[in-house]
Amino acid sequence: MSSTLAVSSRDELGGHVSGGEWRRLLAVVLPVVAGLLLVSTLLDVGLGAGRLVVVDGVPQALSGDLPAGLKAVASVAFWVVGLVGGAWAVTRAAGPREALWEGVKSLPSYGVGLIAVGGGAFLAVWAAAGIGRGDAGVVLVLGVLLTVALAAARLLLNGINRSVGAHRPAEVSRISEWTGAGPMPAWGEAALFLVGGAGVPVLAAYGWARAGLPGSEVVLLAVALVLQVRLATRKHARAAGSGRTRVWPGAAALAAAVVVAAGVVLTNPYGAPVVRTHGAGPAGPMAVAWPAGQHPVIVTNGGVRFCDDDLCRDFTDVNGGPATVEGYGAATVGADGTVVKTAVRGGPATGGPFVHLGRCVRAGCSQAWLPVRASAAEKLDLEVARVEAAGAAAPDGALWFFVAVPVAGGEHGQYRFSLIRCADPACAAPQRHQVGTVARTPQDGYPDGSRARLTIGADGRPEASFWLGYSILRYGCEPVTCANPKQSAPDAGPPGAAWAVAGDRTVVLFGGELRDGETTASVAGSSSAGHAAIAVAGSSVYVAAAQPGDGPAGFRFSVGESVPHWRQTVWRCRDRHCDSVPMDAYDNGERSQLLAVSEDGRVLVVRYDRIALLETPF
């Protein structure tokens, strides 16, 4: 042994700590942290494409992968080596090589001990959960958890005492006097170790992650090792060391590991999808589109965000026209980014109903009121159904509106459909074209106020759609004149289906099955169509939905119902085949989302709490 025993002791954590002690401790902790970072990076590379996603610069392993479990085992192993090695270096004034070797040699015994303690803790909590009921059961489980944690901390402290104290049999009696390796540490020592050695590092790692910085697990290990070694050895006397411990090799190793990890993330050799997110999701998102050559446009309940970047961190917010509320208002983003908002207001007593319309561009919004009827002589049957409307902007600057009005006729009344063209935003001289009448289907389960949609093709041709019963009624006509009207009625599906139209295509998703005209494809894991979104881009159909996940790796404890975990996922379907790409993850209830695809194949998913951008096209 390269050290001699000292006669002084430390009684307080906050007491004087010599520079030599800090150098010896850092000389052990830094290479341990570097080793964990390097091993984690190599395991990430080993995951390969399809089992890893890089979210905000941090690789995330998908649930159920063996390498993900190996990363957890590696973290525990490096923690044991750093804890025992750091305690050995501080108390024995040993160099990093000797201290790290002592930590490595302790792995088998600590591994067995951790398994035993973990098994006992599980049985204790399981028994308490089975015995207790209601609030008393919660208190019992929490009490058992606290007791188990304190007992585990006492055992760990005692193990460290024995590791650094009773290493050499010839010195056991002498070392026991100055290390306290004989008696068990007090409960107060265990409590202090838990609070300072576990609670503080967790808070530090949490704050690091909340700041959006990568590597929170590395920060957790580094802070935990420094605090735990100090707490575990605070009452130990120190050996009188000789020579100056060099810290720079450990610092160099950590710097090299950081460079390797950053290089792997930047070069992405595993071909993992790259996702960027930010937490400033819009409140009440209603529509999104990604016009060619522009940044995305997001319509919310109260306004329109014209994004200044692809992730929409910065944007120009404009307001005006009707509020866009589910069931009471609609919005469509045109090919040039022009937003048309519609809502039906008023009644026959005031000359209505009217389509309250808003046309929004980056410079602002204008609004106008369009009468649903050409004259007061037209009779409506508003007792059986509501007037529904949708609008869109054409490439020539005109505004088109699709209006469905309930009229008398048949057993349950009828809908009369019109396409109305306004050459200017004020809609001073609307050109009305009746395109069809159909018998109304009562109580089909589809929510009123959301049945009508309208899109304008690149050639200026209006394409209207209306959900009725188990069909989607399609109406179209020529640009400008609306000559040669046509109609079709493809099958839709149950009322909870997600759907989209593009040109002559009608796409419906329900129960994990995507139907694109006569072609069907399986979209596994997207059965909750009520929260899903669909977008048609060229020959492909994109679907955004959330899949159940296992949550973040590590120990988790919950009382009552378990918290559901979700992984945002995007599918691209072509012909009869669908490929999926994972994105970010979230907890608690499943969120609804909106979906937009750029001309180069990148995908933007908008939720009320977060916006996520898939940077790597399919």
XYZ file of C-alpha atoms in Angstrom:
618
model
C 0.000 0.000 0.000
C 1.386 3.399 -1.012
C -0.002 5.397 1.901
C 0.258 5.706 5.672
C -2.530 6.130 8.177
C -3.410 9.572 9.507
C -4.652 10.562 12.968
C -7.141 13.274 11.998
C -10.824 12.821 11.106
C -13.618 14.658 9.328
C -16.830 15.190 11.275
C -18.662 17.591 8.937
C -19.365 17.466 5.230
C -18.832 21.181 4.998
C -15.422 21.042 6.729
C -12.151 21.889 5.049
C -11.263 19.604 2.153
C -7.723 19.794 0.875
C -6.939 20.356 -2.756
C -5.231 16.978 -2.806
C -8.459 15.237 -1.814
C -10.401 16.936 -4.577
C -7.741 16.023 -7.125
C -7.757 12.390 -6.010
C -11.556 12.270 -6.142
C -11.782 13.919 -9.554
C -9.001 11.710 -10.887
C -11.353 8.765 -10.237
C -14.742 10.296 -11.064
C -13.786 11.848 -14.413
C -12.580 8.628 -16.107
C -15.600 6.758 -14.710
C -17.985 9.305 -16.233
C -15.988 9.206 -19.471
C -16.228 5.421 -19.539
C -20.003 5.458 -19.092
C -20.429 8.086 -21.819
C -18.261 6.111 -24.226
C -19.977 2.776 -23.514
C -23.420 4.371 -23.861
C -22.385 5.854 -27.192
C -21.103 2.508 -28.468
C -24.302 0.790 -27.371
C -26.289 3.456 -29.205
C -24.328 2.659 -32.348
C -25.029 -1.022 -31.749
C -28.761 -0.392 -31.711
C -28.743 0.531 -35.379
C -31.507 1.827 -37.588
C -35.052 1.043 -36.561
C -34.340 0.759 -32.835
C -33.109 4.240 -32.006
C -34.290 7.815 -32.446
C -32.296 11.001 -31.875
C -34.550 13.554 -30.176
C -33.092 17.035 -29.681
C -29.577 15.662 -30.019
C -30.065 12.845 -27.490
C -30.248 9.219 -28.720
C -33.244 7.407 -27.256
C -33.501 3.623 -27.346
C -36.921 2.253 -28.134
C -38.566 -0.021 -25.574
C -37.784 -3.716 -25.500
C -34.219 -3.593 -26.852
C -31.447 -5.597 -25.218
C -28.817 -2.849 -25.667
C -31.106 -0.472 -23.782
C -31.004 -2.871 -20.825
C -27.261 -3.194 -21.168
C -26.963 0.585 -20.852
C -28.754 0.426 -17.505
C -26.448 -2.375 -16.306
C -23.418 -0.394 -17.467
C -24.608 2.655 -15.551
C -24.859 0.670 -12.315
C -21.449 -0.940 -12.876
C -19.689 2.374 -13.470
C -21.454 3.852 -10.444
C -20.146 1.049 -8.189
C -16.617 1.402 -9.570
C -16.684 5.171 -9.093
C -18.170 5.005 -5.594
C -15.809 2.391 -4.182
C -12.827 3.730 -6.121
C -13.521 7.303 -5.056
C -13.851 6.301 -1.405
C -10.606 4.334 -1.653
C -8.760 7.260 -3.229
C -9.985 9.755 -0.621
C -9.385 7.637 2.487
C -6.188 5.890 1.337
C -4.677 8.824 -0.606
C -4.325 6.381 -3.476
C -3.769 7.132 -7.115
C -6.526 6.706 -9.687
C -5.183 3.449 -11.105
C -5.122 1.730 -7.715
C -8.499 3.190 -6.696
C -10.228 2.215 -9.933
C -8.869 -1.318 -9.693
C -10.293 -1.598 -6.175
C -13.651 -0.474 -7.573
C -13.517 -3.053 -10.355
C -12.654 -5.837 -7.908
C -15.690 -4.936 -5.787
C -18.153 -5.424 -8.650
C -19.023 -9.094 -7.992
C -19.833 -8.615 -4.313
C -21.736 -5.384 -4.884
C -23.603 -6.939 -7.793
C -24.828 -9.784 -5.599
C -25.717 -7.352 -2.849
C -27.672 -5.050 -5.165
C -29.640 -7.982 -6.563
C -30.446 -9.199 -3.059
C -31.454 -5.755 -1.823
C -33.509 -5.106 -4.954
C -35.324 -8.419 -4.601
C -36.044 -7.803 -0.945
C -37.292 -4.303 -1.658
C -39.629 -5.592 -4.350
C -41.066 -8.264 -2.056
C -41.549 -5.775 0.770
C -43.343 -3.234 -1.417
C -45.382 -5.965 -3.109
C -46.516 -7.311 0.273
C -47.396 -3.826 1.533
C -49.353 -3.059 -1.626
C -51.279 -6.304 -1.213
C -52.145 -5.646 2.416
C -53.020 -1.950 2.326
C -56.184 -0.473 0.855
C -57.125 3.111 0.068
C -55.265 6.012 1.669
C -53.974 3.779 4.451
C -52.477 1.496 1.836
C -50.702 4.399 0.170
C -49.249 5.512 3.501
C -48.143 1.927 4.222
C -46.440 1.542 0.855
C -44.665 4.889 1.185
C -43.552 3.968 4.691
C -42.179 0.648 3.489
C -40.394 2.379 0.621
C -38.761 4.872 2.970
C -37.705 2.121 5.347
C -36.296 0.011 2.536
C -34.400 3.007 1.129
C -32.881 3.839 4.526
C -31.954 0.216 5.136
C -30.360 -0.034 1.697
C -28.387 3.157 2.342
C -27.112 1.754 5.676
C -26.027 -1.462 3.965
C -24.293 0.485 1.211
C -22.441 2.706 3.680
C -21.410 -0.317 5.664
C -20.186 -1.997 2.495
C -18.088 1.041 1.619
C -16.649 1.086 5.133
C -15.589 -2.528 4.791
C -14.317 -2.076 1.249
C -11.949 0.731 2.160
C -11.242 -0.437 5.706
C -10.895 -4.200 5.834
C -9.142 -4.713 2.523
C -5.901 -6.035 3.988
C -6.390 -8.630 6.745
C -3.193 -7.680 8.577
C -4.549 -4.189 9.214
C -8.176 -4.972 10.096
C -7.854 -4.126 13.761
C -6.064 -0.843 13.162
C -8.325 0.209 10.314
C -11.523 -0.562 12.230
C -10.560 2.055 14.765
C -10.294 4.870 12.273
C -12.833 3.891 9.600
C -15.734 2.658 11.662
C -15.853 -0.538 9.598
C -17.112 -2.494 12.557
C -20.501 -1.122 13.646
C -23.335 -0.363 11.219
C -23.741 3.314 10.275
C -26.482 5.160 12.142
C -29.900 5.768 10.607
C -29.150 9.476 10.528
C -26.103 8.791 8.377
C -28.278 6.792 5.994
C -30.869 9.571 5.807
C -28.198 12.195 5.067
C -26.730 9.941 2.395
C -30.132 9.542 0.746
C -30.964 13.236 0.746
C -27.556 14.542 -0.268
C -26.319 11.622 -2.353
C -29.517 10.790 -4.223
C -31.950 13.699 -3.983
C -29.531 16.492 -4.886
C -28.059 14.698 -7.956
C -31.541 13.892 -9.239
C -32.545 17.548 -8.931
C -29.345 18.627 -10.689
C -29.941 16.183 -13.570
C -33.579 17.270 -13.804
C -32.610 20.923 -14.043
C -29.995 20.059 -16.660
C -32.579 18.219 -18.754
C -35.180 20.976 -18.316
C -32.648 23.433 -19.703
C -32.644 21.377 -22.900
C -29.047 20.215 -22.482
C -28.018 16.673 -23.481
C -26.285 14.194 -21.201
C -28.419 14.405 -18.071
C -27.487 10.822 -17.136
C -23.791 11.767 -17.216
C -24.454 14.806 -15.039
C -26.423 12.587 -12.654
C -23.526 10.132 -12.314
C -20.873 12.822 -11.875
C -22.766 14.795 -9.218
C -23.893 11.621 -7.450
C -20.369 10.197 -7.217
C -18.851 13.399 -5.856
C -21.554 13.855 -3.200
C -21.827 10.176 -2.285
C -18.095 9.722 -1.836
C -17.921 12.829 0.328
C -20.870 11.678 2.442
C -19.681 8.090 2.733
C -16.202 9.118 3.912
C -16.934 12.257 5.896
C -16.127 10.626 9.256
C -13.160 8.665 7.995
C -9.616 9.664 8.808
C -7.348 10.220 5.830
C -4.073 8.592 5.008
C -1.212 10.992 4.449
C -0.563 10.943 0.725
C 2.653 11.722 -1.039
C 2.990 13.341 -4.420
C 0.537 15.315 -6.491
C -2.308 13.424 -8.156
C -2.747 14.322 -11.795
C -6.307 15.157 -12.853
C -5.645 15.975 -16.483
C -5.699 12.349 -17.753
C -9.264 11.942 -16.465
C -10.264 15.323 -17.847
C -8.736 14.411 -21.202
C -10.590 11.091 -21.207
C -13.884 12.855 -20.500
C -13.223 15.431 -23.219
C -12.443 12.645 -25.694
C -15.645 10.807 -24.743
C -17.673 13.995 -25.235
C -16.098 14.507 -28.665
C -16.868 10.905 -29.650
C -20.472 11.152 -28.402
C -21.039 14.482 -30.171
C -19.441 13.173 -33.347
C -21.651 10.090 -33.340
C -24.778 12.209 -32.896
C -23.715 14.631 -35.642
C -22.679 11.968 -38.158
C -25.513 9.581 -37.185
C -23.730 6.401 -38.338
C -26.624 4.239 -37.125
C -29.048 5.907 -39.540
C -31.502 6.765 -36.783
C -34.294 9.266 -37.439
C -33.472 12.754 -36.204
C -36.240 14.698 -34.478
C -36.212 18.266 -33.194
C -38.905 19.496 -30.817
C -39.854 22.477 -28.722
C -42.428 22.892 -26.000
C -44.174 26.027 -27.268
C -47.013 24.110 -28.874
C -49.985 26.229 -29.948
C -53.100 26.271 -27.805
C -56.013 24.863 -29.767
C -54.314 23.860 -33.048
C -56.913 23.426 -35.786
C -55.045 23.195 -39.102
C -51.480 23.062 -40.395
C -49.875 23.064 -43.839
C -46.374 23.368 -45.249
C -46.585 25.411 -48.474
C -43.860 24.718 -51.024
C -40.887 27.023 -50.613
C -42.168 28.418 -47.309
C -42.195 27.644 -43.617
C -45.240 25.946 -42.065
C -48.505 27.739 -41.306
C -50.486 26.789 -38.177
C -54.083 27.816 -37.518
C -55.198 27.980 -33.892
C -58.503 28.730 -32.198
C -57.734 32.426 -32.025
C -55.331 33.214 -34.842
C -52.778 32.085 -37.412
C -49.058 31.439 -36.937
C -46.941 32.147 -40.024
C -43.754 30.370 -38.982
C -40.350 32.000 -39.437
C -38.520 28.663 -39.253
C -39.403 25.056 -39.990
C -39.914 24.163 -36.307
C -41.983 27.312 -35.761
C -39.970 28.498 -32.767
C -40.449 32.016 -34.095
C -43.542 33.112 -35.939
C -45.740 36.021 -36.961
C -49.093 35.769 -35.207
C -52.058 37.396 -36.949
C -55.654 37.624 -35.784
C -58.941 38.486 -37.414
C -62.041 36.906 -38.827
C -64.005 34.201 -37.017
C -62.606 32.089 -34.229
C -61.766 28.562 -35.359
C -63.377 26.230 -32.846
C -64.012 22.522 -33.377
C -67.598 22.074 -34.557
C -68.213 25.806 -34.982
C -65.548 26.974 -37.390
C -63.186 25.682 -40.069
C -59.910 26.750 -41.654
C -57.994 25.769 -44.775
C -54.416 26.671 -45.676
C -53.943 27.213 -49.405
C -51.022 26.168 -51.561
C -49.534 29.678 -51.256
C -50.045 29.828 -47.474
C -53.223 31.913 -47.562
C -55.594 30.911 -44.764
C -59.368 31.041 -45.187
C -61.439 30.747 -42.015
C -65.199 30.196 -41.969
C -67.952 30.068 -39.378
C -71.746 30.122 -39.845
C -73.491 32.885 -37.918
C -76.994 34.395 -37.665
C -80.377 33.138 -38.789
C -83.261 33.887 -41.174
C -84.626 36.590 -38.865
C -81.587 38.781 -39.609
C -81.269 37.870 -43.269
C -78.910 34.979 -42.624
C -77.474 32.593 -42.031
C -74.153 34.145 -43.027
C -70.727 32.661 -43.620
C -68.403 34.787 -41.524
C -65.179 34.552 -43.502
C -61.640 35.610 -42.819
C -58.728 35.730 -45.240
C -55.364 35.747 -43.459
C -51.871 36.329 -44.830
C -48.665 37.272 -43.042
C -49.585 40.956 -43.271
C -52.885 40.441 -41.443
C -56.493 39.294 -41.789
C -59.495 40.716 -43.578
C -63.061 39.598 -42.973
C -66.438 39.714 -44.663
C -69.932 38.228 -44.413
C -71.372 36.032 -47.147
C -75.138 35.303 -47.137
C -75.869 31.605 -47.396
C -78.974 32.272 -49.473
C -79.128 34.152 -52.732
C -82.436 35.677 -51.635
C -84.882 35.564 -48.756
C -87.206 33.499 -50.938
C -85.027 30.415 -50.394
C -86.420 28.373 -47.510
C -84.170 26.488 -45.136
C -85.040 23.707 -42.699
C -82.841 24.599 -39.764
C -84.850 22.463 -37.341
C -83.361 19.224 -38.655
C -79.713 20.204 -39.276
C -77.172 23.006 -39.266
C -75.690 24.939 -42.128
C -72.093 23.823 -42.683
C -69.410 25.635 -44.656
C -65.731 25.481 -45.595
C -63.541 27.847 -47.604
C -60.219 27.894 -49.450
C -58.077 30.244 -51.521
C -57.442 29.587 -55.219
C -54.147 30.197 -57.047
C -55.693 33.184 -58.890
C -56.486 34.914 -55.582
C -60.188 34.108 -55.607
C -61.944 32.589 -52.584
C -64.144 29.525 -52.889
C -66.729 28.358 -50.373
C -68.543 25.055 -50.073
C -71.902 25.450 -48.327
C -74.301 22.699 -47.242
C -77.767 23.971 -46.273
C -80.610 21.826 -44.899
C -83.817 22.061 -46.930
C -87.199 20.362 -46.783
C -87.835 17.143 -48.662
C -87.859 13.417 -48.032
C -88.374 11.659 -44.722
C -85.515 13.320 -42.843
C -84.893 16.393 -44.970
C -82.138 17.084 -47.459
C -78.844 18.897 -47.876
C -78.390 21.252 -50.805
C -74.762 21.819 -51.766
C -73.338 24.914 -53.412
C -69.893 26.075 -54.488
C -69.543 29.856 -54.258
C -66.685 31.811 -55.824
C -65.669 35.273 -54.695
C -63.256 37.101 -56.961
C -62.099 39.405 -54.143
C -61.744 39.078 -50.340
C -64.733 41.347 -49.741
C -66.915 38.907 -51.677
C -68.908 41.766 -53.180
C -70.283 39.721 -56.099
C -70.464 36.035 -55.146
C -70.905 33.566 -57.995
C -73.155 30.731 -56.767
C -73.205 27.255 -58.290
C -75.507 24.539 -56.998
C -73.750 21.195 -57.351
C -76.099 18.676 -55.758
C -78.842 17.675 -53.359
C -78.898 14.545 -51.220
C -81.217 13.029 -48.637
C -80.054 13.579 -45.087
C -79.072 10.595 -42.947
C -80.221 11.141 -39.366
C -78.061 10.372 -36.350
C -75.048 8.950 -38.193
C -72.795 9.711 -35.218
C -70.545 12.158 -37.029
C -70.195 15.513 -35.222
C -72.104 18.368 -36.816
C -70.122 21.430 -37.732
C -67.165 19.385 -38.995
C -68.640 17.597 -41.986
C -67.652 20.002 -44.791
C -64.161 20.406 -46.271
C -62.813 22.195 -49.313
C -59.477 22.093 -51.114
C -58.297 23.843 -54.264
C -56.003 22.010 -56.671
C -52.920 23.494 -58.275
C -55.046 24.049 -61.420
C -57.614 26.036 -59.450
C -60.227 23.288 -59.455
C -62.379 23.244 -56.270
C -62.773 19.838 -54.592
C -65.465 19.729 -51.893
C -66.237 16.849 -49.538
C -68.979 16.191 -47.029
C -69.298 13.335 -44.532
C -72.797 11.863 -44.479
C -73.742 8.483 -43.070
C -70.958 6.058 -43.964
C -69.957 7.897 -47.137
C -67.904 10.932 -48.056
C -69.741 12.900 -50.728
C -67.360 14.479 -53.241
C -68.214 17.484 -55.451
C -66.056 19.314 -57.950
C -66.192 21.486 -61.048
C -64.030 23.451 -63.458
C -61.915 26.419 -62.266
C -63.494 29.898 -62.294
C -66.719 28.985 -64.097
C -67.542 25.832 -62.104
C -68.740 24.203 -65.294
C -69.146 20.432 -65.638
C -69.908 19.680 -61.981
C -69.225 16.136 -60.907
C -69.949 14.092 -57.828
C -69.072 10.773 -56.218
C -69.729 9.021 -52.928
C -66.862 6.758 -51.835
C -67.252 4.718 -48.665
C -66.017 6.360 -45.482
C -66.256 4.158 -42.425
C -67.406 4.618 -38.831
C -67.789 8.170 -37.483
C -64.526 7.939 -35.525
C -62.402 7.495 -38.640
C -59.721 9.961 -39.683
C -59.901 11.063 -43.306
C -58.389 13.296 -45.952
C -58.997 14.116 -49.596
C -56.593 15.133 -52.343
C -57.688 15.470 -55.937
C -59.749 12.404 -56.790
C -58.365 10.438 -53.816
C -60.253 9.803 -50.605
C -58.184 8.352 -47.761
C -59.738 6.901 -44.590
C -58.048 5.462 -41.481
C -59.868 3.346 -38.923
C -58.933 0.376 -36.741
C -55.336 0.331 -37.967
C -56.423 -0.001 -41.614
C -55.724 2.709 -44.168
C -57.995 2.731 -47.205
C -56.864 4.782 -50.196
C -59.577 4.298 -52.780
C -59.600 0.565 -53.526
C -56.199 0.006 -51.909
C -55.832 -0.946 -48.243
C -52.757 -1.059 -46.044
C -52.147 -1.931 -42.405
C -50.935 0.867 -40.152
C -50.047 -1.147 -37.058
C -50.459 0.665 -33.752
C -52.568 3.522 -35.064
C -55.958 2.126 -34.040
C -56.949 5.323 -32.173
C -58.067 7.114 -35.331
C -59.852 9.807 -33.303
C -56.453 11.257 -32.356
C -54.658 10.470 -35.639
C -53.906 12.801 -38.530
C -53.589 12.093 -42.255
C -51.827 14.013 -45.009
C -51.551 13.168 -48.693
C -48.275 14.114 -50.403
C -47.836 13.006 -53.995
C -48.284 9.258 -54.271
C -47.756 8.750 -50.512
C -50.077 8.971 -47.546
C -48.649 10.037 -44.185
C -50.255 9.105 -40.870
C -49.393 10.554 -37.457
C -50.531 8.754 -34.307
C -49.162 7.673 -30.927
C -48.220 4.120 -29.982
C -48.207 2.823 -26.394
C -44.698 2.784 -24.960
C -42.853 1.634 -21.854
C -41.709 5.047 -20.657
C -38.145 6.056 -19.844
C -35.690 3.440 -18.650
C -34.959 3.104 -14.952
C -36.797 2.453 -11.705
C -40.292 3.906 -11.532
C -42.908 3.706 -8.797
C -46.522 4.739 -9.087
C -49.457 4.600 -6.706
C -52.885 3.828 -8.150
C -53.389 3.585 -11.881
C -50.199 3.405 -13.905
C -49.290 6.408 -16.037
C -49.618 5.620 -19.764
C -46.587 6.307 -21.941
C -46.778 7.132 -25.641
C -44.351 7.287 -28.536
C -45.298 9.701 -31.305
C -45.009 7.837 -34.608
C -45.323 8.713 -38.276
C -46.103 6.272 -41.083
C -45.627 6.698 -44.806
C -47.828 4.434 -46.900
C -47.408 3.788 -50.594
C -49.427 1.203 -52.493
C -50.023 -1.509 -49.877
C -46.911 -1.003 -47.746
C -46.358 1.318 -44.765
C -43.062 2.277 -43.095
C -43.008 3.825 -39.626
C -40.590 6.195 -37.905
C -40.630 6.926 -34.138
C -40.476 10.484 -32.904
C -40.641 11.998 -29.399
C -42.313 10.425 -26.349
C -44.774 11.764 -23.779
C -46.802 10.595 -20.777
C -50.419 10.655 -19.576
C -53.332 10.997 -21.991
C -52.978 10.475 -25.715
C -52.888 13.764 -27.624
C -54.566 14.703 -30.872
C -52.194 15.937 -33.519
C -51.978 17.712 -36.837
C -49.646 16.709 -39.646
C -47.888 18.515 -42.483
C -45.300 17.284 -44.997
C -42.716 19.482 -46.729
C -41.906 19.181 -50.407
C -38.623 17.417 -49.512
C -40.371 14.830 -47.299
C -39.787 16.183 -43.816
C -42.712 15.816 -41.431
C -44.097 18.308 -38.911
C -46.379 17.073 -36.107
C -48.237 19.689 -34.088
C -49.764 18.970 -30.684
C -51.093 21.468 -28.186
C -48.120 20.844 -25.887
C -45.270 20.397 -28.356
C -44.190 20.699 -31.970
C -42.005 17.921 -33.399
C -40.107 17.965 -36.692
C -38.814 14.794 -38.341
C -35.655 16.048 -40.034
C -34.827 12.822 -41.888
C -37.266 12.100 -44.719
C -38.407 8.517 -45.254
